[in-house]
Amino acid sequence: ARAGVNSELSDDVRKAIWEKYVFLVALSATTTTMRMPIGPIRENPQTRAFFRELISETVAVGRAHGGALPEDYAEDRLAFADGLPPDMTSSMHHDLERGGPLEVNWLSGGVVQLGAAKGVATPANRAVCDILALHAGGRKT
């Protein structure tokens, strides 16, 4: 606080990590695979449903790994996305545009691996990994 840095102590760091990871996975996955900012994604019923499915899968995996996420957390994150600027995108989307390596193996890929370890199905996140597989390492120059 004396340094002017805002910080918050967490009583449950596992929950705090999963709260951040849930949204990061969904935002990165959709903006990168769809190559669009969040505005059009959340406005189209089909892409909004995919965004929500990514959130729901990640919440389920988080709960299976001991993250005490609230029952309505997926809806809460969807409502949060509705309040974001329509031109917001993700760093992974920017990485794709620049031809850089992607974090897909740690984001959606992480959800797939962690889900498999607990028997939680993650077909939407698996689809993201498959769609971005040829781009994951970046462009070879």
PDB file of N, CA, C and O in Angstrom, residues 5-42:
ATOM      1  N   VAL A   5       0.567   0.551  -4.722  1.00  0.00           N
ATOM      2  CA  VAL A   5       0.067  -0.578  -5.502  1.00  0.00           C
ATOM      3  C   VAL A   5      -1.193  -1.110  -4.834  1.00  0.00           C
ATOM      4  O   VAL A   5      -1.182  -1.446  -3.653  1.00  0.00           O
ATOM      5  N   ASN A   6      -2.263  -1.165  -5.597  1.00  0.00           N
ATOM      6  CA  ASN A   6      -3.498  -1.738  -5.070  1.00  0.00           C
ATOM      7  C   ASN A   6      -3.368  -3.249  -5.045  1.00  0.00           C
ATOM      8  O   ASN A   6      -3.001  -3.860  -6.039  1.00  0.00           O
ATOM      9  N   SER A   7      -3.646  -3.828  -3.921  1.00  0.00           N
ATOM     10  CA  SER A   7      -3.584  -5.278  -3.804  1.00  0.00           C
ATOM     11  C   SER A   7      -4.701  -5.752  -2.899  1.00  0.00           C
ATOM     12  O   SER A   7      -5.292  -4.971  -2.155  1.00  0.00           O
ATOM     13  N   GLU A   8      -4.983  -7.027  -3.014  1.00  0.00           N
ATOM     14  CA  GLU A   8      -6.056  -7.616  -2.228  1.00  0.00           C
ATOM     15  C   GLU A   8      -5.592  -8.969  -1.718  1.00  0.00           C
ATOM     16  O   GLU A   8      -5.087  -9.788  -2.478  1.00  0.00           O
ATOM     17  N   LEU A   9      -5.735  -9.180  -0.428  1.00  0.00           N
ATOM     18  CA  LEU A   9      -5.425 -10.479   0.143  1.00  0.00           C
ATOM     19  C   LEU A   9      -6.592 -11.413  -0.101  1.00  0.00           C
ATOM     20  O   LEU A   9      -7.743 -11.022  -0.006  1.00  0.00           O
ATOM     21  N   SER A  10      -6.271 -12.633  -0.420  1.00  0.00           N
ATOM     22  CA  SER A  10      -7.317 -13.615  -0.682  1.00  0.00           C
ATOM     23  C   SER A  10      -7.336 -14.663   0.418  1.00  0.00           C
ATOM     24  O   SER A  10      -6.289 -15.175   0.812  1.00  0.00           O
ATOM     25  N   ASP A  11      -8.526 -14.985   0.884  1.00  0.00           N
ATOM     26  CA  ASP A  11      -8.676 -16.065   1.849  1.00  0.00           C
ATOM     27  C   ASP A  11      -8.590 -17.425   1.163  1.00  0.00           C
ATOM     28  O   ASP A  11      -8.375 -18.432   1.815  1.00  0.00           O
ATOM     29  N   ASP A  12      -8.797 -17.432  -0.146  1.00  0.00           N
ATOM     30  CA  ASP A  12      -8.798 -18.674  -0.917  1.00  0.00           C
ATOM     31  C   ASP A  12      -8.107 -18.426  -2.252  1.00  0.00           C
ATOM     32  O   ASP A  12      -8.747 -18.082  -3.246  1.00  0.00           O
ATOM     33  N   VAL A  13      -6.795 -18.595  -2.272  1.00  0.00           N
ATOM     34  CA  VAL A  13      -6.025 -18.281  -3.480  1.00  0.00           C
ATOM     35  C   VAL A  13      -6.416 -19.192  -4.647  1.00  0.00           C
ATOM     36  O   VAL A  13      -6.414 -18.755  -5.799  1.00  0.00           O
ATOM     37  N   ARG A  14      -6.760 -20.436  -4.382  1.00  0.00           N
ATOM     38  CA  ARG A  14      -7.183 -21.338  -5.461  1.00  0.00           C
ATOM     39  C   ARG A  14      -8.419 -20.783  -6.160  1.00  0.00           C
ATOM     40  O   ARG A  14      -8.502 -20.761  -7.385  1.00  0.00           O
ATOM     41  N   LYS A  15      -9.375 -20.311  -5.388  1.00  0.00           N
ATOM     42  CA  LYS A  15     -10.587 -19.712  -5.956  1.00  0.00           C
ATOM     43  C   LYS A  15     -10.227 -18.476  -6.776  1.00  0.00           C
ATOM     44  O   LYS A  15     -10.717 -18.305  -7.890  1.00  0.00           O
ATOM     45  N   ALA A  16      -9.369 -17.633  -6.250  1.00  0.00           N
ATOM     46  CA  ALA A  16      -8.978 -16.405  -6.948  1.00  0.00           C
ATOM     47  C   ALA A  16      -8.311 -16.715  -8.286  1.00  0.00           C
ATOM     48  O   ALA A  16      -8.567 -16.046  -9.296  1.00  0.00           O
ATOM     49  N   ILE A  17      -7.459 -17.716  -8.307  1.00  0.00           N
ATOM     50  CA  ILE A  17      -6.785 -18.105  -9.557  1.00  0.00           C
ATOM     51  C   ILE A  17      -7.803 -18.604 -10.574  1.00  0.00           C
ATOM     52  O   ILE A  17      -7.769 -18.222 -11.749  1.00  0.00           O
ATOM     53  N   TRP A  18      -8.721 -19.468 -10.133  1.00  0.00           N
ATOM     54  CA  TRP A  18      -9.733 -19.991 -11.052  1.00  0.00           C
ATOM     55  C   TRP A  18     -10.648 -18.882 -11.544  1.00  0.00           C
ATOM     56  O   TRP A  18     -11.063 -18.879 -12.714  1.00  0.00           O
ATOM     57  N   GLU A  19     -10.973 -17.911 -10.701  1.00  0.00           N
ATOM     58  CA  GLU A  19     -11.822 -16.802 -11.140  1.00  0.00           C
ATOM     59  C   GLU A  19     -11.186 -16.059 -12.308  1.00  0.00           C
ATOM     60  O   GLU A  19     -11.863 -15.714 -13.273  1.00  0.00           O
ATOM     61  N   LYS A  20      -9.902 -15.823 -12.235  1.00  0.00           N
ATOM     62  CA  LYS A  20      -9.203 -15.120 -13.320  1.00  0.00           C
ATOM     63  C   LYS A  20      -9.048 -16.013 -14.561  1.00  0.00           C
ATOM     64  O   LYS A  20      -9.236 -15.568 -15.681  1.00  0.00           O
ATOM     65  N   TYR A  21      -8.714 -17.267 -14.328  1.00  0.00           N
ATOM     66  CA  TYR A  21      -8.474 -18.209 -15.418  1.00  0.00           C
ATOM     67  C   TYR A  21      -9.730 -18.433 -16.252  1.00  0.00           C
ATOM     68  O   TYR A  21      -9.657 -18.497 -17.485  1.00  0.00           O
ATOM     69  N   VAL A  22     -10.874 -18.536 -15.621  1.00  0.00           N
ATOM     70  CA  VAL A  22     -12.139 -18.782 -16.328  1.00  0.00           C
ATOM     71  C   VAL A  22     -12.361 -17.756 -17.426  1.00  0.00           C
ATOM     72  O   VAL A  22     -12.622 -18.106 -18.582  1.00  0.00           O
ATOM     73  N   PHE A  23     -12.253 -16.490 -17.078  1.00  0.00           N
ATOM     74  CA  PHE A  23     -12.532 -15.457 -18.068  1.00  0.00           C
ATOM     75  C   PHE A  23     -11.414 -15.351 -19.096  1.00  0.00           C
ATOM     76  O   PHE A  23     -11.677 -15.180 -20.289  1.00  0.00           O
ATOM     77  N   LEU A  24     -10.185 -15.481 -18.650  1.00  0.00           N
ATOM     78  CA  LEU A  24      -9.045 -15.396 -19.566  1.00  0.00           C
ATOM     79  C   LEU A  24      -9.128 -16.469 -20.646  1.00  0.00           C
ATOM     80  O   LEU A  24      -8.899 -16.197 -21.828  1.00  0.00           O
ATOM     81  N   VAL A  25      -9.471 -17.675 -20.255  1.00  0.00           N
ATOM     82  CA  VAL A  25      -9.598 -18.772 -21.224  1.00  0.00           C
ATOM     83  C   VAL A  25     -10.664 -18.441 -22.266  1.00  0.00           C
ATOM     84  O   VAL A  25     -10.421 -18.526 -23.476  1.00  0.00           O
ATOM     85  N   ALA A  26     -11.845 -18.059 -21.828  1.00  0.00           N
ATOM     86  CA  ALA A  26     -12.957 -17.811 -22.756  1.00  0.00           C
ATOM     87  C   ALA A  26     -12.693 -16.619 -23.665  1.00  0.00           C
ATOM     88  O   ALA A  26     -12.955 -16.683 -24.874  1.00  0.00           O
ATOM     89  N   LEU A  27     -12.180 -15.533 -23.107  1.00  0.00           N
ATOM     90  CA  LEU A  27     -11.903 -14.353 -23.923  1.00  0.00           C
ATOM     91  C   LEU A  27     -10.823 -14.663 -24.955  1.00  0.00           C
ATOM     92  O   LEU A  27     -10.971 -14.337 -26.138  1.00  0.00           O
ATOM     93  N   SER A  28      -9.744 -15.292 -24.526  1.00  0.00           N
ATOM     94  CA  SER A  28      -8.657 -15.618 -25.444  1.00  0.00           C
ATOM     95  C   SER A  28      -9.111 -16.587 -26.532  1.00  0.00           C
ATOM     96  O   SER A  28      -8.803 -16.407 -27.715  1.00  0.00           O
ATOM     97  N   ALA A  29      -9.846 -17.600 -26.123  1.00  0.00           N
ATOM     98  CA  ALA A  29     -10.300 -18.618 -27.073  1.00  0.00           C
ATOM     99  C   ALA A  29     -11.204 -18.033 -28.148  1.00  0.00           C
ATOM    100  O   ALA A  29     -11.019 -18.304 -29.340  1.00  0.00           O
ATOM    101  N   THR A  30     -12.178 -17.239 -27.741  1.00  0.00           N
ATOM    102  CA  THR A  30     -13.138 -16.726 -28.727  1.00  0.00           C
ATOM    103  C   THR A  30     -12.546 -15.645 -29.604  1.00  0.00           C
ATOM    104  O   THR A  30     -12.704 -15.692 -30.829  1.00  0.00           O
ATOM    105  N   THR A  31     -11.855 -14.681 -29.022  1.00  0.00           N
ATOM    106  CA  THR A  31     -11.330 -13.595 -29.855  1.00  0.00           C
ATOM    107  C   THR A  31     -10.269 -14.097 -30.825  1.00  0.00           C
ATOM    108  O   THR A  31     -10.134 -13.561 -31.926  1.00  0.00           O
ATOM    109  N   THR A  32      -9.549 -15.149 -30.433  1.00  0.00           N
ATOM    110  CA  THR A  32      -8.497 -15.671 -31.309  1.00  0.00           C
ATOM    111  C   THR A  32      -9.068 -16.582 -32.387  1.00  0.00           C
ATOM    112  O   THR A  32      -8.743 -16.428 -33.567  1.00  0.00           O
ATOM    113  N   THR A  33      -9.918 -17.528 -32.021  1.00  0.00           N
ATOM    114  CA  THR A  33     -10.467 -18.422 -33.046  1.00  0.00           C
ATOM    115  C   THR A  33     -11.371 -17.677 -34.014  1.00  0.00           C
ATOM    116  O   THR A  33     -11.384 -17.980 -35.209  1.00  0.00           O
ATOM    117  N   MET A  34     -12.124 -16.706 -33.502  1.00  0.00           N
ATOM    118  CA  MET A  34     -13.068 -15.965 -34.348  1.00  0.00           C
ATOM    119  C   MET A  34     -12.439 -14.734 -34.991  1.00  0.00           C
ATOM    120  O   MET A  34     -13.054 -14.113 -35.850  1.00  0.00           O
ATOM    121  N   ARG A  35     -11.239 -14.381 -34.521  1.00  0.00           N
ATOM    122  CA  ARG A  35     -10.497 -13.237 -35.052  1.00  0.00           C
ATOM    123  C   ARG A  35     -11.330 -11.965 -35.029  1.00  0.00           C
ATOM    124  O   ARG A  35     -11.342 -11.178 -35.972  1.00  0.00           O
ATOM    125  N   MET A  36     -11.999 -11.779 -33.888  1.00  0.00           N
ATOM    126  CA  MET A  36     -12.890 -10.639 -33.693  1.00  0.00           C
ATOM    127  C   MET A  36     -12.801 -10.169 -32.244  1.00  0.00           C
ATOM    128  O   MET A  36     -12.468 -10.963 -31.364  1.00  0.00           O
ATOM    129  N   PRO A  37     -13.146  -8.913 -31.986  1.00  0.00           N
ATOM    130  CA  PRO A  37     -13.230  -8.450 -30.602  1.00  0.00           C
ATOM    131  C   PRO A  37     -14.494  -8.988 -29.931  1.00  0.00           C
ATOM    132  O   PRO A  37     -15.371  -9.571 -30.579  1.00  0.00           O
ATOM    133  N   ILE A  38     -14.601  -8.762 -28.639  1.00  0.00           N
ATOM    134  CA  ILE A  38     -15.693  -9.331 -27.844  1.00  0.00           C
ATOM    135  C   ILE A  38     -17.073  -8.813 -28.251  1.00  0.00           C
ATOM    136  O   ILE A  38     -18.061  -9.547 -28.131  1.00  0.00           O
ATOM    137  N   GLY A  39     -17.181  -7.590 -28.740  1.00  0.00           N
ATOM    138  CA  GLY A  39     -18.488  -7.024 -29.091  1.00  0.00           C
ATOM    139  C   GLY A  39     -19.300  -7.894 -30.036  1.00  0.00           C
ATOM    140  O   GLY A  39     -20.408  -8.336 -29.697  1.00  0.00           O
ATOM    141  N   PRO A  40     -18.788  -8.170 -31.231  1.00  0.00           N
ATOM    142  CA  PRO A  40     -19.537  -9.014 -32.159  1.00  0.00           C
ATOM    143  C   PRO A  40     -19.760 -10.434 -31.628  1.00  0.00           C
ATOM    144  O   PRO A  40     -20.796 -11.037 -31.892  1.00  0.00           O
ATOM    145  N   ILE A  41     -18.813 -10.949 -30.875  1.00  0.00           N
ATOM    146  CA  ILE A  41     -18.925 -12.303 -30.327  1.00  0.00           C
ATOM    147  C   ILE A  41     -20.099 -12.396 -29.360  1.00  0.00           C
ATOM    148  O   ILE A  41     -20.907 -13.327 -29.436  1.00  0.00           O
ATOM    149  N   ARG A  42     -20.225 -11.427 -28.477  1.00  0.00           N
ATOM    150  CA  ARG A  42     -21.300 -11.489 -27.485  1.00  0.00           C
ATOM    151  C   ARG A  42     -22.658 -11.110 -28.070  1.00  0.00           C
ATOM    152  O   ARG A  42     -23.692 -11.450 -27.509  1.00  0.00           O
TER     153      ARG A  42
END
